[in-house]
């Protein structure tokens, strides 16, 4: 009996080893471990054994059964694995074929620059003020210390609609309007982005429509050194931590003193190159301390309040930053141009 | 303003400072020096030569053979092609070995068989611009005055060893439109003195009153008029030094009298006019506004018709000059002029600007009057001009000045404290430093315990308030020395307004949905202005447009977006998807500002999606664009308040256009362009939309509130309904939703069929209905009950049958 059991184990293990698929393996299981299988049969013959031999044989039979069972399981796992691998191998694809494209647009380079500047100043506690593009002569000029007949009006030939209404030539009227709304009480801390219009022929460097961003801070004890510090912080964030700024005296009717602001060239770092025309500096802003007439006209006491204002051109900044050579690109909307500003 | 470095030294000591260094200093302290031009364009070896003999070249009609003494040994033979070369002239000779502009080297040459040892030069050949060369030398060589020393350096005599600084003056610095003004500026920067010209007058015993009387009617426009008479002048060339200074300043020399008036204009910034006294036709001057339609022929021989806005100088009846702009041809100084009336007047800027603009005449004189001159110099300039005419035109000065003076010149006194200066600048400048700056500016001032009281000189008309003094101090103290600080104030959070934040999200959404942001012009043509507009108003037209194409403000963004599509298609970009946000302008009353409403518009054409190797290719159609807009309304939380209604609009396909309604009000439209519009613009199938962005973003929406995530299963039932072709899906869907009541949570259309398998004129629409109750599991029976009710209602309402 013992020999029979050992022989059965031997046979079964051999057949398991030979089984090449799950079906063959199942046949082996049924053949050896089934109710009509030889091991069951052997066990049925146990009655003929002596009481001493019975438990020994019983144990042996269970051992054989267990060995076959475990061999079956092992083989099953192996076959299943093989099957999966075969299936997966048949499912292989060419990963180099192109993916299903996701169609993406992107924002205009001017929006890109404007939003970057907006966010920078929002971070410094500014809010964004907006105003009409068709503006009263009063807000565009007079409230900004440019009375009728002022020689500086020559500097900005304008699109008038009537004698009193025109397309704004700068975003400064938003400053005048915002100050007026504050009714003589500070602080005012705004930037004003928007479209402006001038009577220029469109060419590589001129556009009858362009954008501007102005900033205005009015409060007690605002100093010109605050303007310098603010613009320095802006220049570093916008153009790089190594940037420096410098003020050059200038003239705007709505500020006194007035300055032009240069940023050390972000292309060459100030050594002189094509971008900065060899000077190491790039003119980027006009700025100054708000003229007392402007404060007074908007209802602020110029003895108590001071303020600074600055203005810049997103087109110019974008042209410098991205090396764009013609301002007309911004308004032609050639997709081959727009697509270039798609990175985060 | 062009400033000769050499000439400037007459008024301020420039020892130790080169022209370039000076330019840098001037720029740093306030006036931008745009260029420093070296007048010598590389010329070497040109001397004064004396033409001893001149004869016709034996072999060439147009050439002269000259024997010229150039101050070195034997005279040399030079062949000259200039028509005006003559025996006895002093001329500029480029010797053999000399270099002319453009690195042109002079060599010994043979011209038509005759040797030439050098070249007699014109001024142009020495690098002077043609427009600056006096007319008499314009087509030939230049002739020096007879006292020019032979062999002397011609460049030096012509002042071509000079450098010229070009100042880019801001409108407030009209004081620097004169050499003396620039001298004050430079003196302030360098801390040096200003040397003013001295005027010595030798007057005759006659009285000017016997020659001329002056009356000013328009005293508002002309608060100060002064005049002198100089008799027995002899018209001729002005001295060479004066001519060269004028040329350096960009003015062409003319004759001594005219040159002197121009010289004084440059020196004092005071425009003068010289009349031929004998041609005035009377003994009086009357300054008045022109009569409408009155005419004058100006010095440039143009007849000009005047209006009452223009100021004229008359001889009592006839205009003899357009005041401050240009003299009249009838009283022009000519070669036979012997008596000159010099006018030195102060005309106010507005009237001159008007005249100069109306007549398109911008002269050195009008520019200065427009920007404002210093009336304190008016008389001194007149005296100096008379003295120069006596000296360089042989004139005799008739005694006295005739003057009409209604000027109310108030002295400007500004008071400012040191604390205010430092408070505004953020500096710690000392009292002494401020005093030094004011002293260098030559401002009269007193100081008492930190309070400065400054009397502003009349030349600095730009200074009238304390802030102007702060600026003077700041720029001369140096902006580089300004500290860097940040505003010390209660900090307040910066934030986008809800409108601004939403607008940004809308833009980002559309970009992520595949559209590119375009920015187009607000100005358009009258024809395009109202096309596609959601609302129209009377077009707003510019008073003076630059072109018809940009003459009117737009009322819709679509026309320019179509231009963008066309522009790209013309460059082989067939698939275009663009959007724009921007204002449209709707007129109100003429005296009111128009209403500006922000719109969102888009234009989409071509293939929307292509993944070719997997067989996917989808052209843009109505539903592509509608899907994008649906996503947008979702983003704004408006999806349940939006409705699409078939609509007819100008320029749009009548069967493929929908108005978009928010809470029942039209806020936009979407659809395909009318095929005829497509053809006109050379477009293929193109879809556009325009929405009233202002209204969309201002629509109030509920705050986000969490609702329980369903814990019970839902049940889905599908139905396919066969209806007449013209029944629209939206109506059926609405009816289903109504009939479904509380339990029906979602209705989806998953199939639309029309074709052979259905009777003619019918279509089938399949809906999937999802029922569920958040509180419990629904039973089959109750869903069936509701569902059957739904079917019954749509069957009745739309004569629908269930498709089996």
GROMACS .gro file of N, CA and C in nm, chain B residues 43-180:
model
  414
  387UNK      N    1   3.802  11.517  -4.184
  387UNK     CA    2   3.877  11.602  -4.277
  387UNK      C    3   4.015  11.635  -4.219
  388UNK      N    4   4.116  11.623  -4.308
  388UNK     CA    5   4.254  11.658  -4.267
  388UNK      C    6   4.323  11.730  -4.382
  389UNK      N    7   4.406  11.829  -4.351
  389UNK     CA    8   4.491  11.889  -4.453
  389UNK      C    9   4.422  11.987  -4.545
  390UNK      N   10   4.322  12.059  -4.494
  390UNK     CA   11   4.257  12.162  -4.577
  390UNK      C   12   4.296  12.300  -4.524
  391UNK      N   13   4.348  12.385  -4.613
  391UNK     CA   14   4.397  12.517  -4.571
  391UNK      C   15   4.333  12.627  -4.656
  392UNK      N   16   4.356  12.751  -4.612
  392UNK     CA   17   4.309  12.865  -4.691
  392UNK      C   18   4.408  12.889  -4.804
  393UNK      N   19   4.357  12.896  -4.925
  393UNK     CA   20   4.443  12.925  -5.040
  393UNK      C   21   4.399  13.054  -5.107
  394UNK      N   22   4.493  13.117  -5.174
  394UNK     CA   23   4.462  13.243  -5.241
  394UNK      C   24   4.471  13.217  -5.392
  395UNK      N   25   4.362  13.239  -5.463
  395UNK     CA   26   4.364  13.212  -5.608
  395UNK      C   27   4.436  13.329  -5.676
  396UNK      N   28   4.558  13.302  -5.723
  396UNK     CA   29   4.639  13.410  -5.782
  396UNK      C   30   4.602  13.431  -5.929
  397UNK      N   31   4.581  13.319  -5.997
  397UNK     CA   32   4.545  13.325  -6.139
  397UNK      C   33   4.432  13.227  -6.163
  398UNK      N   34   4.348  13.258  -6.257
  398UNK     CA   35   4.246  13.163  -6.299
  398UNK      C   36   4.229  13.177  -6.449
  399UNK      N   37   4.243  13.068  -6.519
  399UNK     CA   38   4.216  13.073  -6.664
  399UNK      C   39   4.140  12.949  -6.705
  400UNK      N   40   4.082  12.959  -6.822
  400UNK     CA   41   4.005  12.847  -6.876
  400UNK      C   42   4.096  12.727  -6.899
  401UNK      N   43   4.051  12.611  -6.862
  401UNK     CA   44   4.125  12.487  -6.890
  401UNK      C   45   4.130  12.472  -7.041
  402UNK      N   46   4.248  12.447  -7.099
  402UNK     CA   47   4.258  12.442  -7.244
  402UNK      C   48   4.173  12.332  -7.308
  403UNK      N   49   4.150  12.224  -7.236
  403UNK     CA   50   4.080  12.111  -7.299
  403UNK      C   51   3.940  12.085  -7.242
  404UNK      N   52   3.893  12.170  -7.153
  404UNK     CA   53   3.759  12.142  -7.095
  404UNK      C   54   3.687  12.273  -7.065
  405UNK      N   55   3.566  12.282  -7.120
  405UNK     CA   56   3.488  12.406  -7.105
  405UNK      C   57   3.454  12.437  -6.959
  406UNK      N   58   3.423  12.331  -6.883
  406UNK     CA   59   3.369  12.355  -6.750
  406UNK      C   60   3.476  12.357  -6.641
  407UNK      N   61   3.600  12.343  -6.680
  407UNK     CA   62   3.705  12.340  -6.579
  407UNK      C   63   3.789  12.468  -6.585
  408UNK      N   64   3.839  12.506  -6.465
  408UNK     CA   65   3.929  12.622  -6.459
  408UNK      C   66   4.067  12.573  -6.416
  409UNK      N   67   4.169  12.642  -6.470
  409UNK     CA   68   4.305  12.613  -6.427
  409UNK      C   69   4.345  12.727  -6.335
  410UNK      N   70   4.377  12.695  -6.210
  410UNK     CA   71   4.403  12.800  -6.113
  410UNK      C   72   4.545  12.787  -6.060
  411UNK      N   73   4.602  12.902  -6.030
  411UNK     CA   74   4.729  12.904  -5.960
  411UNK      C   75   4.698  12.953  -5.819
  412UNK      N   76   4.728  12.869  -5.722
  412UNK     CA   77   4.682  12.899  -5.586
  412UNK      C   78   4.797  12.901  -5.489
  413UNK      N   79   4.803  13.008  -5.411
  413UNK     CA   80   4.903  13.019  -5.304
  413UNK      C   81   4.844  12.951  -5.181
  414UNK      N   82   4.912  12.845  -5.136
  414UNK     CA   83   4.857  12.776  -5.018
  414UNK      C   84   4.949  12.796  -4.897
  415UNK      N   85   5.034  12.897  -4.906
  415UNK     CA   86   5.116  12.932  -4.791
  415UNK      C   87   5.236  12.843  -4.771
  416UNK      N   88   5.264  12.758  -4.871
  416UNK     CA   89   5.381  12.670  -4.860
  416UNK      C   90   5.463  12.685  -4.986
  417UNK      N   91   5.567  12.764  -4.983
  417UNK     CA   92   5.658  12.779  -5.097
  417UNK      C   93   5.588  12.830  -5.221
  418UNK      N   94   5.619  12.764  -5.336
  418UNK     CA   95   5.563  12.807  -5.465
  418UNK      C   96   5.413  12.783  -5.470
  419UNK      N   97   5.338  12.874  -5.536
  419UNK     CA   98   5.196  12.846  -5.559
  419UNK      C   99   5.178  12.719  -5.641
  420UNK      N  100   5.065  12.652  -5.624
  420UNK     CA  101   5.043  12.525  -5.695
  420UNK      C  102   4.932  12.542  -5.798
  421UNK      N  103   4.938  12.453  -5.900
  421UNK     CA  104   4.830  12.455  -5.999
  421UNK      C  105   4.720  12.358  -5.957
  422UNK      N  106   4.597  12.409  -5.957
  422UNK     CA  107   4.484  12.324  -5.920
  422UNK      C  108   4.375  12.340  -6.026
  423UNK      N  109   4.324  12.225  -6.071
  423UNK     CA  110   4.213  12.229  -6.165
  423UNK      C  111   4.084  12.229  -6.084
  424UNK      N  112   3.993  12.319  -6.118
  424UNK     CA  113   3.871  12.333  -6.039
  424UNK      C  114   3.748  12.331  -6.129
  425UNK      N  115   3.646  12.258  -6.088
  425UNK     CA  116   3.525  12.246  -6.170
  425UNK      C  117   3.414  12.340  -6.128
  426UNK      N  118   3.437  12.418  -6.021
  426UNK     CA  119   3.328  12.504  -5.972
  426UNK      C  120   3.307  12.623  -6.064
  427UNK      N  121   3.183  12.658  -6.090
  427UNK     CA  122   3.157  12.770  -6.180
  427UNK      C  123   3.195  12.906  -6.120
  428UNK      N  124   3.201  12.911  -5.985
  428UNK     CA  125   3.220  13.044  -5.924
  428UNK      C  126   3.365  13.073  -5.884
  429UNK      N  127   3.457  12.990  -5.920
  429UNK     CA  128   3.596  13.017  -5.881
  429UNK      C  129   3.646  13.138  -5.960
  430UNK      N  130   3.721  13.226  -5.889
  430UNK     CA  131   3.767  13.348  -5.956
  430UNK      C  132   3.899  13.395  -5.897
  431UNK      N  133   3.971  13.470  -5.974
  431UNK     CA  134   4.099  13.524  -5.931
  431UNK      C  135   4.077  13.614  -5.809
  432UNK      N  136   4.169  13.602  -5.712
  432UNK     CA  137   4.163  13.688  -5.594
  432UNK      C  138   4.086  13.629  -5.477
  433UNK      N  139   4.015  13.517  -5.502
  433UNK     CA  140   3.937  13.457  -5.393
  433UNK      C  141   4.027  13.388  -5.291
  434UNK      N  142   3.977  13.388  -5.166
  434UNK     CA  143   4.038  13.301  -5.064
  434UNK      C  144   3.949  13.177  -5.057
  435UNK      N  145   4.010  13.063  -5.075
  435UNK     CA  146   3.930  12.941  -5.087
  435UNK      C  147   3.985  12.829  -4.997
  436UNK      N  148   3.904  12.726  -4.979
  436UNK     CA  149   3.948  12.610  -4.900
  436UNK      C  150   4.016  12.511  -4.994
  437UNK      N  151   4.144  12.484  -4.966
  437UNK     CA  152   4.219  12.394  -5.054
  437UNK      C  153   4.254  12.266  -4.978
  438UNK      N  154   4.212  12.155  -5.038
  438UNK     CA  155   4.257  12.027  -4.985
  438UNK      C  156   4.388  11.996  -5.053
  439UNK      N  157   4.493  12.000  -4.974
  439UNK     CA  158   4.627  11.982  -5.032
  439UNK      C  159   4.646  11.835  -5.072
  440UNK      N  160   4.750  11.813  -5.153
  440UNK     CA  161   4.785  11.674  -5.183
  440UNK      C  162   4.816  11.605  -5.049
  441UNK      N  163   4.755  11.491  -5.027
  441UNK     CA  164   4.771  11.422  -4.899
  441UNK      C  165   4.656  11.448  -4.802
  442UNK      N  166   4.570  11.542  -4.837
  442UNK     CA  167   4.457  11.572  -4.749
  442UNK      C  168   4.352  11.460  -4.754
  443UNK      N  169   4.267  11.458  -4.652
  443UNK     CA  170   4.159  11.358  -4.647
  443UNK      C  171   4.027  11.431  -4.636
  444UNK      N  172   3.932  11.390  -4.716
  444UNK     CA  173   3.796  11.448  -4.710
  444UNK      C  174   3.700  11.341  -4.656
  445UNK      N  175   3.579  11.381  -4.616
  445UNK     CA  176   3.484  11.283  -4.556
  445UNK      C  177   3.469  11.158  -4.642
  446UNK      N  178   3.451  11.047  -4.575
  446UNK     CA  179   3.441  10.920  -4.646
  446UNK      C  180   3.580  10.865  -4.676
  447UNK      N  181   3.680  10.916  -4.602
  447UNK     CA  182   3.820  10.875  -4.619
  447UNK      C  183   3.867  10.892  -4.764
  448UNK      N  184   3.824  11.002  -4.823
  448UNK     CA  185   3.861  11.033  -4.961
  448UNK      C  186   3.995  11.107  -4.959
  449UNK      N  187   4.099  11.041  -5.016
  449UNK     CA  188   4.234  11.097  -5.008
  449UNK      C  189   4.266  11.179  -5.134
  450UNK      N  190   4.325  11.294  -5.115
  450UNK     CA  191   4.358  11.382  -5.227
  450UNK      C  192   4.500  11.350  -5.275
  451UNK      N  193   4.509  11.319  -5.406
  451UNK     CA  194   4.640  11.287  -5.465
  451UNK      C  195   4.668  11.383  -5.579
  452UNK      N  196   4.793  11.387  -5.617
  452UNK     CA  197   4.830  11.464  -5.735
  452UNK      C  198   4.761  11.396  -5.854
  453UNK      N  199   4.699  11.477  -5.941
  453UNK     CA  200   4.624  11.414  -6.050
  453UNK      C  201   4.644  11.492  -6.178
  454UNK      N  202   4.607  11.430  -6.289
  454UNK     CA  203   4.610  11.498  -6.418
  454UNK      C  204   4.467  11.502  -6.469
  455UNK      N  205   4.414  11.621  -6.493
  455UNK     CA  206   4.277  11.632  -6.540
  455UNK      C  207   4.277  11.688  -6.681
  456UNK      N  208   4.237  11.607  -6.776
  456UNK     CA  209   4.239  11.646  -6.917
  456UNK      C  210   4.374  11.704  -6.956
  457UNK      N  211   4.478  11.637  -6.913
  457UNK     CA  212   4.612  11.676  -6.954
  457UNK      C  213   4.675  11.784  -6.868
  458UNK      N  214   4.605  11.837  -6.771
  458UNK     CA  215   4.664  11.941  -6.686
  458UNK      C  216   4.682  11.887  -6.545
  459UNK      N  217   4.796  11.917  -6.488
  459UNK     CA  218   4.823  11.870  -6.352
  459UNK      C  219   4.739  11.945  -6.249
  460UNK      N  220   4.699  11.874  -6.144
  460UNK     CA  221   4.624  11.938  -6.036
  460UNK      C  222   4.684  11.893  -5.904
  461UNK      N  223   4.731  11.990  -5.825
  461UNK     CA  224   4.796  11.960  -5.697
  461UNK      C  225   4.703  11.992  -5.583
  462UNK      N  226   4.593  11.921  -5.577
  462UNK     CA  227   4.498  11.945  -5.468
  462UNK      C  228   4.360  11.975  -5.524
  463UNK      N  229   4.274  12.021  -5.434
  463UNK     CA  230   4.135  12.041  -5.474
  463UNK      C  231   4.078  12.161  -5.399
  464UNK      N  232   4.009  12.247  -5.475
  464UNK     CA  233   3.940  12.359  -5.410
  464UNK      C  234   3.802  12.307  -5.369
  465UNK      N  235   3.767  12.328  -5.242
  465UNK     CA  236   3.650  12.256  -5.188
  465UNK      C  237   3.526  12.344  -5.174
  466UNK      N  238   3.414  12.279  -5.191
  466UNK     CA  239   3.286  12.339  -5.151
  466UNK      C  240   3.263  12.300  -5.005
  467UNK      N  241   3.166  12.365  -4.943
  467UNK     CA  242   3.139  12.329  -4.803
  467UNK      C  243   3.083  12.187  -4.793
  468UNK      N  244   3.004  12.149  -4.893
  468UNK     CA  245   2.949  12.014  -4.891
  468UNK      C  246   3.062  11.911  -4.893
  469UNK      N  247   3.167  11.943  -4.969
  469UNK     CA  248   3.280  11.849  -4.977
  469UNK      C  249   3.354  11.839  -4.844
  470UNK      N  250   3.333  11.939  -4.758
  470UNK     CA  251   3.396  11.934  -4.626
  470UNK      C  252   3.302  11.871  -4.522
  471UNK      N  253   3.187  11.824  -4.570
  471UNK     CA  254   3.099  11.749  -4.479
  471UNK      C  255   2.985  11.831  -4.422
  472UNK      N  256   2.960  11.949  -4.479
  472UNK     CA  257   2.848  12.029  -4.429
  472UNK      C  258   2.724  11.997  -4.511
  473UNK      N  259   2.612  11.983  -4.443
  473UNK     CA  260   2.487  11.949  -4.513
  473UNK      C  261   2.449  12.059  -4.612
  474UNK      N  262   2.403  12.019  -4.728
  474UNK     CA  263   2.367  12.115  -4.835
  474UNK      C  264   2.267  12.220  -4.786
  475UNK      N  265   2.172  12.176  -4.703
  475UNK     CA  266   2.066  12.270  -4.664
  475UNK      C  267   2.119  12.381  -4.573
  476UNK      N  268   2.243  12.366  -4.525
  476UNK     CA  269   2.299  12.469  -4.438
  476UNK      C  270   2.392  12.565  -4.513
  477UNK      N  271   2.420  12.532  -4.639
  477UNK     CA  272   2.515  12.613  -4.714
  477UNK      C  273   2.442  12.734  -4.772
  478UNK      N  274   2.499  12.853  -4.751
  478UNK     CA  275   2.437  12.976  -4.802
  478UNK      C  276   2.414  12.962  -4.951
  479UNK      N  277   2.303  13.021  -4.997
  479UNK     CA  278   2.260  13.001  -5.135
  479UNK      C  279   2.370  13.034  -5.235
  480UNK      N  280   2.447  13.142  -5.208
  480UNK     CA  281   2.547  13.184  -5.307
  480UNK      C  282   2.659  13.082  -5.326
  481UNK      N  283   2.678  12.995  -5.226
  481UNK     CA  284   2.783  12.893  -5.240
  481UNK      C  285   2.725  12.753  -5.262
  482UNK      N  286   2.595  12.749  -5.277
  482UNK     CA  287   2.529  12.618  -5.282
  482UNK      C  288   2.577  12.533  -5.399
  483UNK      N  289   2.606  12.598  -5.512
  483UNK     CA  290   2.645  12.521  -5.630
  483UNK      C  291   2.792  12.537  -5.666
  484UNK      N  292   2.868  12.583  -5.572
  484UNK     CA  293   3.010  12.600  -5.606
  484UNK      C  294   3.097  12.594  -5.483
  485UNK      N  295   3.219  12.650  -5.499
  485UNK     CA  296   3.310  12.648  -5.386
  485UNK      C  297   3.275  12.758  -5.287
  486UNK      N  298   3.325  12.744  -5.166
  486UNK     CA  299   3.304  12.845  -5.063
  486UNK      C  300   3.416  12.949  -5.071
  487UNK      N  301   3.380  13.075  -5.050
  487UNK     CA  302   3.481  13.181  -5.055
  487UNK      C  303   3.493  13.245  -4.918
  488UNK      N  304   3.617  13.244  -4.866
  488UNK     CA  305   3.643  13.306  -4.736
  488UNK      C  306   3.645  13.457  -4.749
  489UNK      N  307   3.624  13.527  -4.637
  489UNK     CA  308   3.645  13.673  -4.640
  489UNK      C  309   3.790  13.701  -4.683
  490UNK      N  310   3.811  13.819  -4.741
  490UNK     CA  311   3.942  13.847  -4.801
  490UNK      C  312   4.054  13.854  -4.697
  491UNK      N  313   4.018  13.874  -4.571
  491UNK     CA  314   4.125  13.882  -4.470
  491UNK      C  315   4.167  13.746  -4.414
  492UNK      N  316   4.112  13.638  -4.469
  492UNK     CA  317   4.151  13.506  -4.418
  492UNK      C  318   4.300  13.481  -4.448
  493UNK      N  319   4.379  13.444  -4.346
  493UNK     CA  320   4.524  13.427  -4.369
  493UNK      C  321   4.555  13.304  -4.454
  494UNK      N  322   4.636  13.325  -4.556
  494UNK     CA  323   4.673  13.217  -4.646
  494UNK      C  324   4.748  13.109  -4.568
  495UNK      N  325   4.714  12.985  -4.594
  495UNK     CA  326   4.783  12.875  -4.528
  495UNK      C  327   4.721  12.835  -4.396
  496UNK      N  328   4.624  12.916  -4.346
  496UNK     CA  329   4.563  12.885  -4.218
  496UNK      C  330   4.474  12.760  -4.230
  497UNK      N  331   4.453  12.694  -4.118
  497UNK     CA  332   4.369  12.573  -4.115
  497UNK      C  333   4.225  12.613  -4.145
  498UNK      N  334   4.174  12.566  -4.258
  498UNK     CA  335   4.039  12.603  -4.299
  498UNK      C  336   3.934  12.549  -4.203
  499UNK      N  337   3.960  12.432  -4.146
  499UNK     CA  338   3.863  12.371  -4.055
  499UNK      C  339   3.839  12.459  -3.933
  500UNK      N  340   3.949  12.516  -3.885
  500UNK     CA  341   3.939  12.601  -3.768
  500UNK      C  342   3.857  12.725  -3.800
  501UNK      N  343   3.886  12.785  -3.917
  501UNK     CA  344   3.812  12.906  -3.957
  501UNK      C  345   3.663  12.875  -3.976
  502UNK      N  346   3.637  12.758  -4.022
  502UNK     CA  347   3.497  12.718  -4.044
  502UNK      C  348   3.434  12.658  -3.919
  503UNK      N  349   3.512  12.659  -3.813
  503UNK     CA  350   3.465  12.600  -3.687
  503UNK      C  351   3.420  12.454  -3.703
  504UNK      N  352   3.487  12.384  -3.791
  504UNK     CA  353   3.453  12.241  -3.806
  504UNK      C  354   3.527  12.156  -3.702
  505UNK      N  355   3.607  12.223  -3.618
  505UNK     CA  356   3.669  12.149  -3.507
  505UNK      C  357   3.576  12.152  -3.385
  506UNK      N  358   3.452  12.183  -3.410
  506UNK     CA  359   3.354  12.195  -3.302
  506UNK      C  360   3.275  12.064  -3.285
  507UNK      N  361   3.206  12.055  -3.172
  507UNK     CA  362   3.113  11.945  -3.153
  507UNK      C  363   2.978  12.004  -3.116
  508UNK      N  364   2.872  11.937  -3.159
  508UNK     CA  365   2.738  11.993  -3.136
  508UNK      C  366   2.655  11.896  -3.053
  509UNK      N  367   2.601  11.947  -2.943
  509UNK     CA  368   2.516  11.866  -2.856
  509UNK      C  369   2.371  11.888  -2.898
  510UNK      N  370   2.302  11.779  -2.924
  510UNK     CA  371   2.160  11.794  -2.956
  510UNK      C  372   2.078  11.767  -2.830
  511UNK      N  373   2.008  11.870  -2.783
  511UNK     CA  374   1.929  11.855  -2.661
  511UNK      C  375   1.787  11.813  -2.697
  512UNK      N  376   1.740  11.708  -2.631
  512UNK     CA  377   1.600  11.669  -2.647
  512UNK      C  378   1.522  11.738  -2.535
  513UNK      N  379   1.461  11.850  -2.568
  513UNK     CA  380   1.401  11.931  -2.461
  513UNK      C  381   1.257  11.889  -2.436
  514UNK      N  382   1.224  11.870  -2.310
  514UNK     CA  383   1.084  11.848  -2.272
  514UNK      C  384   1.015  11.985  -2.277
  515UNK      N  385   0.882  11.985  -2.291
  515UNK     CA  386   0.813  12.113  -2.314
  515UNK      C  387   0.836  12.217  -2.203
  516UNK      N  388   0.867  12.172  -2.083
  516UNK     CA  389   0.883  12.268  -1.973
  516UNK      C  390   1.016  12.342  -1.979
  517UNK      N  391   1.111  12.288  -2.056
  517UNK     CA  392   1.243  12.352  -2.053
  517UNK      C  393   1.268  12.440  -2.174
  518UNK      N  394   1.170  12.524  -2.207
  518UNK     CA  395   1.186  12.617  -2.318
  518UNK      C  396   1.300  12.716  -2.288
  519UNK      N  397   1.336  12.729  -2.161
  519UNK     CA  398   1.446  12.821  -2.128
  519UNK      C  399   1.576  12.778  -2.196
  520UNK      N  400   1.586  12.650  -2.230
  520UNK     CA  401   1.709  12.602  -2.294
  520UNK      C  402   1.701  12.608  -2.447
  521UNK      N  403   1.603  12.683  -2.498
  521UNK     CA  404   1.600  12.708  -2.642
  521UNK      C  405   1.687  12.828  -2.675
  522UNK      N  406   1.782  12.858  -2.590
  522UNK     CA  407   1.876  12.967  -2.618
  522UNK      C  408   2.011  12.930  -2.561
  523UNK      N  409   2.116  12.985  -2.621
  523UNK     CA  410   2.250  12.956  -2.573
  523UNK      C  411   2.267  13.006  -2.430
  524UNK      N  412   2.209  13.124  -2.402
  524UNK     CA  413   2.222  13.177  -2.266
  524UNK      C  414   2.148  13.087  -2.167
   0.00000   0.00000   0.00000
